[in-house]
Short mmCIF file of C-alpha atoms in Angstrom, two decimals:
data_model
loop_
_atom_site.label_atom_id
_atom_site.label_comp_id
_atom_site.label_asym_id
_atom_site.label_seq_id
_atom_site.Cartn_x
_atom_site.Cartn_y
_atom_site.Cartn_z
CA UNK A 1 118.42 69.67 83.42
CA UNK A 2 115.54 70.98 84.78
CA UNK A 3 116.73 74.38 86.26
CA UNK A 4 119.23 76.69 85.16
CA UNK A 5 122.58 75.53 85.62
CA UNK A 6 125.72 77.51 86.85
CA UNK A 7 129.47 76.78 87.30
CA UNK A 8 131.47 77.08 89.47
CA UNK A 9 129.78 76.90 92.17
CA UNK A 10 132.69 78.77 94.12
CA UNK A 11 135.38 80.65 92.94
CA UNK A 12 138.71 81.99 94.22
CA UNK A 13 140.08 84.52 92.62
CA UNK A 14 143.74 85.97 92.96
CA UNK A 15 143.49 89.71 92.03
CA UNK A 16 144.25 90.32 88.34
CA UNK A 17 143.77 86.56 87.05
CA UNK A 18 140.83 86.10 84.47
CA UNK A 19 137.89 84.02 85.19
CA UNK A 20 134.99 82.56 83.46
CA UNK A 21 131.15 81.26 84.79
CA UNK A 22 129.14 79.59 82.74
CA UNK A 23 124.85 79.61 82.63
CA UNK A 24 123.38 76.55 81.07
CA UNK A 25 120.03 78.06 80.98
CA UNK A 26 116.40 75.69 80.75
CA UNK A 27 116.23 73.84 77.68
CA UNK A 28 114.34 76.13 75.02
CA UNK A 29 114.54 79.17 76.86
CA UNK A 30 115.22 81.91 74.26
CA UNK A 31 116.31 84.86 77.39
CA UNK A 32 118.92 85.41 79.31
CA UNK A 33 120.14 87.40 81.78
CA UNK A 34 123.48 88.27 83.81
CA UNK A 35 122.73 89.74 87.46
CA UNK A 36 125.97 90.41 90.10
CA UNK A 37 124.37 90.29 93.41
CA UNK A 38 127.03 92.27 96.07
CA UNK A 39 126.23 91.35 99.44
CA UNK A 40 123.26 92.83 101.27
CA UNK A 41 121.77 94.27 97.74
CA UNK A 42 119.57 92.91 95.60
CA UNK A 43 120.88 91.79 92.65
CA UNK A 44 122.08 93.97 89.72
CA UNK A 45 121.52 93.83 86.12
CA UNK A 46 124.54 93.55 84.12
CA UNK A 47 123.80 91.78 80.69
CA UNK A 48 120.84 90.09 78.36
CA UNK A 49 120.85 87.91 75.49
CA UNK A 50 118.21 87.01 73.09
CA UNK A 51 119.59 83.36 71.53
CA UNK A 52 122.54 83.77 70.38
CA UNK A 53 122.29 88.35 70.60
CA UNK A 54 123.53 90.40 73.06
CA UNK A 55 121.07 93.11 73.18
CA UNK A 56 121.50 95.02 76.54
CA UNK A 57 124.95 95.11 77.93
CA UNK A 58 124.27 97.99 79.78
CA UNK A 59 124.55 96.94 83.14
CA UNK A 60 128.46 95.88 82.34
CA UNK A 61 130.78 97.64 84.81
CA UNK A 62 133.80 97.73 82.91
CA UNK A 63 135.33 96.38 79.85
CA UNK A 64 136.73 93.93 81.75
CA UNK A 65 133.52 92.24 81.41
CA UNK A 66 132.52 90.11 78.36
CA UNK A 67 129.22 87.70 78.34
CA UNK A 68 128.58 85.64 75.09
CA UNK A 69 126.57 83.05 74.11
CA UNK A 70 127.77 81.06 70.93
CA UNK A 71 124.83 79.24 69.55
CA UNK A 72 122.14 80.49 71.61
CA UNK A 73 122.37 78.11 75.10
CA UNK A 74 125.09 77.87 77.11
CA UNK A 75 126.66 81.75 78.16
CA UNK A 76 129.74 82.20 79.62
CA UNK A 77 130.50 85.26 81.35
CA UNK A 78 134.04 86.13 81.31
CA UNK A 79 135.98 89.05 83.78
CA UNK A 80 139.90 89.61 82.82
CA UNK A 81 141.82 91.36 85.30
CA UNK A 82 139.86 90.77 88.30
CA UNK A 83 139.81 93.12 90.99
CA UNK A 84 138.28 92.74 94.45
CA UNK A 85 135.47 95.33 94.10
CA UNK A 86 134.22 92.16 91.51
CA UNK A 87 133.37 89.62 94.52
CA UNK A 88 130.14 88.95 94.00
CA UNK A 89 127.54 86.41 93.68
CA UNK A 90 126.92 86.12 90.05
CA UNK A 91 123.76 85.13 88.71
CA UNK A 92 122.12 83.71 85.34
CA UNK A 93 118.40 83.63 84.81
CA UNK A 94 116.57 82.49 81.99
CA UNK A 95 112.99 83.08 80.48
CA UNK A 96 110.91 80.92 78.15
CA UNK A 97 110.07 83.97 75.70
CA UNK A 98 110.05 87.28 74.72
CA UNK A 99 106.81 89.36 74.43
CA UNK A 100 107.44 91.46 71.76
CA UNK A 101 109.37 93.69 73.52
CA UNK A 102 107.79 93.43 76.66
CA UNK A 103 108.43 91.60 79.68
CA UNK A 104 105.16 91.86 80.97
CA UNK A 105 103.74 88.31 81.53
CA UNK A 106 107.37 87.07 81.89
CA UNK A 107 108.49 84.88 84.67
CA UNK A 108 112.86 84.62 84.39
CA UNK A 109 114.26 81.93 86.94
CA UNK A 110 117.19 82.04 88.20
CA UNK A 111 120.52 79.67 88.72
CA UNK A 112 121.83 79.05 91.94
CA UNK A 113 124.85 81.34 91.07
CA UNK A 114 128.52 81.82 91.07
CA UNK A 115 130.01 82.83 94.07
CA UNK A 116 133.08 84.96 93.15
CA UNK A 117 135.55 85.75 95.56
CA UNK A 118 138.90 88.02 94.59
CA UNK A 119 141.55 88.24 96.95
CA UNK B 1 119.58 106.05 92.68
CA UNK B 2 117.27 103.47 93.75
CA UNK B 3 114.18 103.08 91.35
CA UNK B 4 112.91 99.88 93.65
CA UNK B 5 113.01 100.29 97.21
CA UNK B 6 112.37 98.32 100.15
CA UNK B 7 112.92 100.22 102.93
CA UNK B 8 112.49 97.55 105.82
CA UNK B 9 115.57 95.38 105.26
CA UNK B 10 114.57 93.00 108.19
CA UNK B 11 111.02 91.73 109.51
CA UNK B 12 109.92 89.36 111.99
CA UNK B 13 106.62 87.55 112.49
CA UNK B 14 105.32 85.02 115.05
CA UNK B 15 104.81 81.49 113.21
CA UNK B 16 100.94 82.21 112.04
CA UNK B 17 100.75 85.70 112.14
CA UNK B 18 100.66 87.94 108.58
CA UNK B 19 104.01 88.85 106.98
CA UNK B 20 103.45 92.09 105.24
CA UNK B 21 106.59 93.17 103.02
CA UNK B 22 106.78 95.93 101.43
CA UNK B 23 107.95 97.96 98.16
CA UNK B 24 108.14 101.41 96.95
CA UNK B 25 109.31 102.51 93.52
CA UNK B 26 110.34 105.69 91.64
CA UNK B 27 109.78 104.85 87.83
CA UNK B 28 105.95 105.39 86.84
CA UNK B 29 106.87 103.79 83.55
CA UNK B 30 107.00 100.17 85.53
CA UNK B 31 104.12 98.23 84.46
CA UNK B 32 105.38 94.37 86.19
CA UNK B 33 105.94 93.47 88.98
CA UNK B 34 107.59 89.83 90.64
CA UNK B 35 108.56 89.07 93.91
CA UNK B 36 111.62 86.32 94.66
CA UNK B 37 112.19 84.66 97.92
CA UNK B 38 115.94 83.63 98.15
CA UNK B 39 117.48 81.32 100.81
CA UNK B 40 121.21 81.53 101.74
CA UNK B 41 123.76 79.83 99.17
CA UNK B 42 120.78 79.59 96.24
CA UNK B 43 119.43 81.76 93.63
CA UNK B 44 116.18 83.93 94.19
CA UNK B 45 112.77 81.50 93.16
CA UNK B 46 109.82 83.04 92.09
CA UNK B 47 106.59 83.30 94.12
CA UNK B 48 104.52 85.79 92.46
CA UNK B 49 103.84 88.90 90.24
CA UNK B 50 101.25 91.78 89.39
CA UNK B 51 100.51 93.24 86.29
CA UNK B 52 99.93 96.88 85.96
CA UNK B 53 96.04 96.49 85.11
CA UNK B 54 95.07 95.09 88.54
CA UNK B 55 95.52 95.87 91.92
CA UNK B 56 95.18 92.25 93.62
CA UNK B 57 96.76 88.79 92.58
CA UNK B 58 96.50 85.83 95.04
CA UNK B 59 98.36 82.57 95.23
CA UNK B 60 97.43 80.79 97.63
CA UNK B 61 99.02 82.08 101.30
CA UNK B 62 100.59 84.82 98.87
CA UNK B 63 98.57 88.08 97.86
CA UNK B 64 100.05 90.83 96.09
CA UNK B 65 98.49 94.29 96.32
CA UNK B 66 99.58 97.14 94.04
CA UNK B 67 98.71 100.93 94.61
CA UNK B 68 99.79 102.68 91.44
CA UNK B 69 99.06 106.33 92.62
CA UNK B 70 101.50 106.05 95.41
CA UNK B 71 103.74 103.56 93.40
CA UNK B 72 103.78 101.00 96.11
CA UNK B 73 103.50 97.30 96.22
CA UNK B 74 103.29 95.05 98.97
CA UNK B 75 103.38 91.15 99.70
CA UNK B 76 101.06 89.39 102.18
CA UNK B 77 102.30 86.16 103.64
CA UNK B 78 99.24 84.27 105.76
CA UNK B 79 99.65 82.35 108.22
CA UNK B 80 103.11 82.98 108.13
CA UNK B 81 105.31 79.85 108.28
CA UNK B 82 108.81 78.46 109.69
CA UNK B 83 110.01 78.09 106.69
CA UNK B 84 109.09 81.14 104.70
CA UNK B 85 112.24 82.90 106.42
CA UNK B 86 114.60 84.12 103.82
CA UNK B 87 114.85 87.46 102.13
CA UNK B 88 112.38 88.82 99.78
CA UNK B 89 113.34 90.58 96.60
CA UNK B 90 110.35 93.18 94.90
CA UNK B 91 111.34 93.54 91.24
CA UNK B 92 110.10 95.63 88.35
CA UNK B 93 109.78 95.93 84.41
CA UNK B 94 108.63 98.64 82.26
CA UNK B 95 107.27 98.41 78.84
CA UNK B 96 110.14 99.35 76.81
CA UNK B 97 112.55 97.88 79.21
CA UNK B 98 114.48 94.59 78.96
CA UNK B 99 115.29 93.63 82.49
CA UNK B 100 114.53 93.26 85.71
CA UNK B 101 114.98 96.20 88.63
CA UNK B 102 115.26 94.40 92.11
CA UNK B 103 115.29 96.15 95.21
CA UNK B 104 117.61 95.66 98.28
CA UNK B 105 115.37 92.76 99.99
CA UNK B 106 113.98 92.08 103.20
CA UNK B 107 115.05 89.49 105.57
CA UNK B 108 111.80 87.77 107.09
CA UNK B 109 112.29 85.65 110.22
CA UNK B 110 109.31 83.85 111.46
CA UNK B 111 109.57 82.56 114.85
CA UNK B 112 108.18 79.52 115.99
#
């Protein structure tokens, strides 16, 4: 596809049941990111991958949180246990390259997001 | 504690008029800067960003100014349109850094 691709769309959540949103970044992109956007804030970084590494997961809340991404495309970000301080939207970006450890210069686009809702 | 802030979260502008927005940050290490405009139910898109090294980028209707000795950034919308109303995120980089800080946003509403 042309943009960066996220599913679901929606999800509904019964507190304590596991869920997983997947990012099918831009073809060729080599970053990615995980943001959680809470409502009325601007959106929070929680996790980035270069290909197939994870090398910030800072920005994960809890170890309920796991992101991967196999073979350096698709990323699935996974929550176990969920609890309703996780409703969020959850968004993936992505970002052509990486400028020598720099993001200077760097433009990362963003999905449409993954609208998590735990009740 | 907030190292991007944008202190106004709501602005509105008559259909024409400028649509200044505004940013403030704490972290003197941040070098790059981006603002996103975000409508409801999709992600933020990008409209434009500022390097450290100058003080003025225009895209068309879009000019960002940065003032590095008062760490402040703002966005200059003109003429404002109809459909430039959503909210505008300010986001920053440093060097050594390997994401993105947003701020809060800003909800612009320009009125017809």
């Amino acid at each position: 596809g042309a943009g960066v691709s996220q599913s679901p769309r929606y999800k509904v959540a019964k507190r304590g049941q596991d869920v997983a949103l997947r990012c099918d970044p831009i073809s060729g992109h080599v970053s990615l990111f995980w943001y959680q956007q809470a409502l009325g804030q601007g959106p929070e970084f929680l996790t980035y991958f270069q290909n197939e590494a994870q090398l910030d997961k800072s920005g994960l809340p809890s170890d309920r949180f796991f992101a991967e991404r196999p073979e350096g495309s698709v990323s699935t970000l996974k929550i176990q246990r969920t609890q309703q301080e996780d409703s969020a939207v959850y968004l993936c970006a992505s970002s052509s390259r990486w400028a020598g450890g720099s993001l200077t210069g760097n433009t990362i686009y963003f999905g449409e997001g993954s609208w998590l809702t735990v009740v | 504690d907030q190292q991007v802030k944008q202190n106004s979260p709501s602005l509105s502008v008559q259909e024409g008029r400028i649509s200044i927005l505004n940013c403030d940050y704490t972290n003197s290490m941040f070098d790059y800067f981006l603002w996103y405009k975000k409508y409801p139910a999709e992600g933020p898109t990008f409209l434009i960003s500022i390097s450290s090294i100058k003080d003025k980028n225009e895209d068309g209707r879009f000019t960002v100014f940065l003032n590095k000795s008062a760490k402040h950034l703002s966005l200059h919308i003109v003429p404002s349109q109809p459909g430039d109303s959503a909210v505008y995120f300010c986001a920053a980089s440093n060097p050594h850094g390997q994401n993105f800080v947003f701020g809060p946003g800003t909800r612009l509403s320009v009125l017809p």
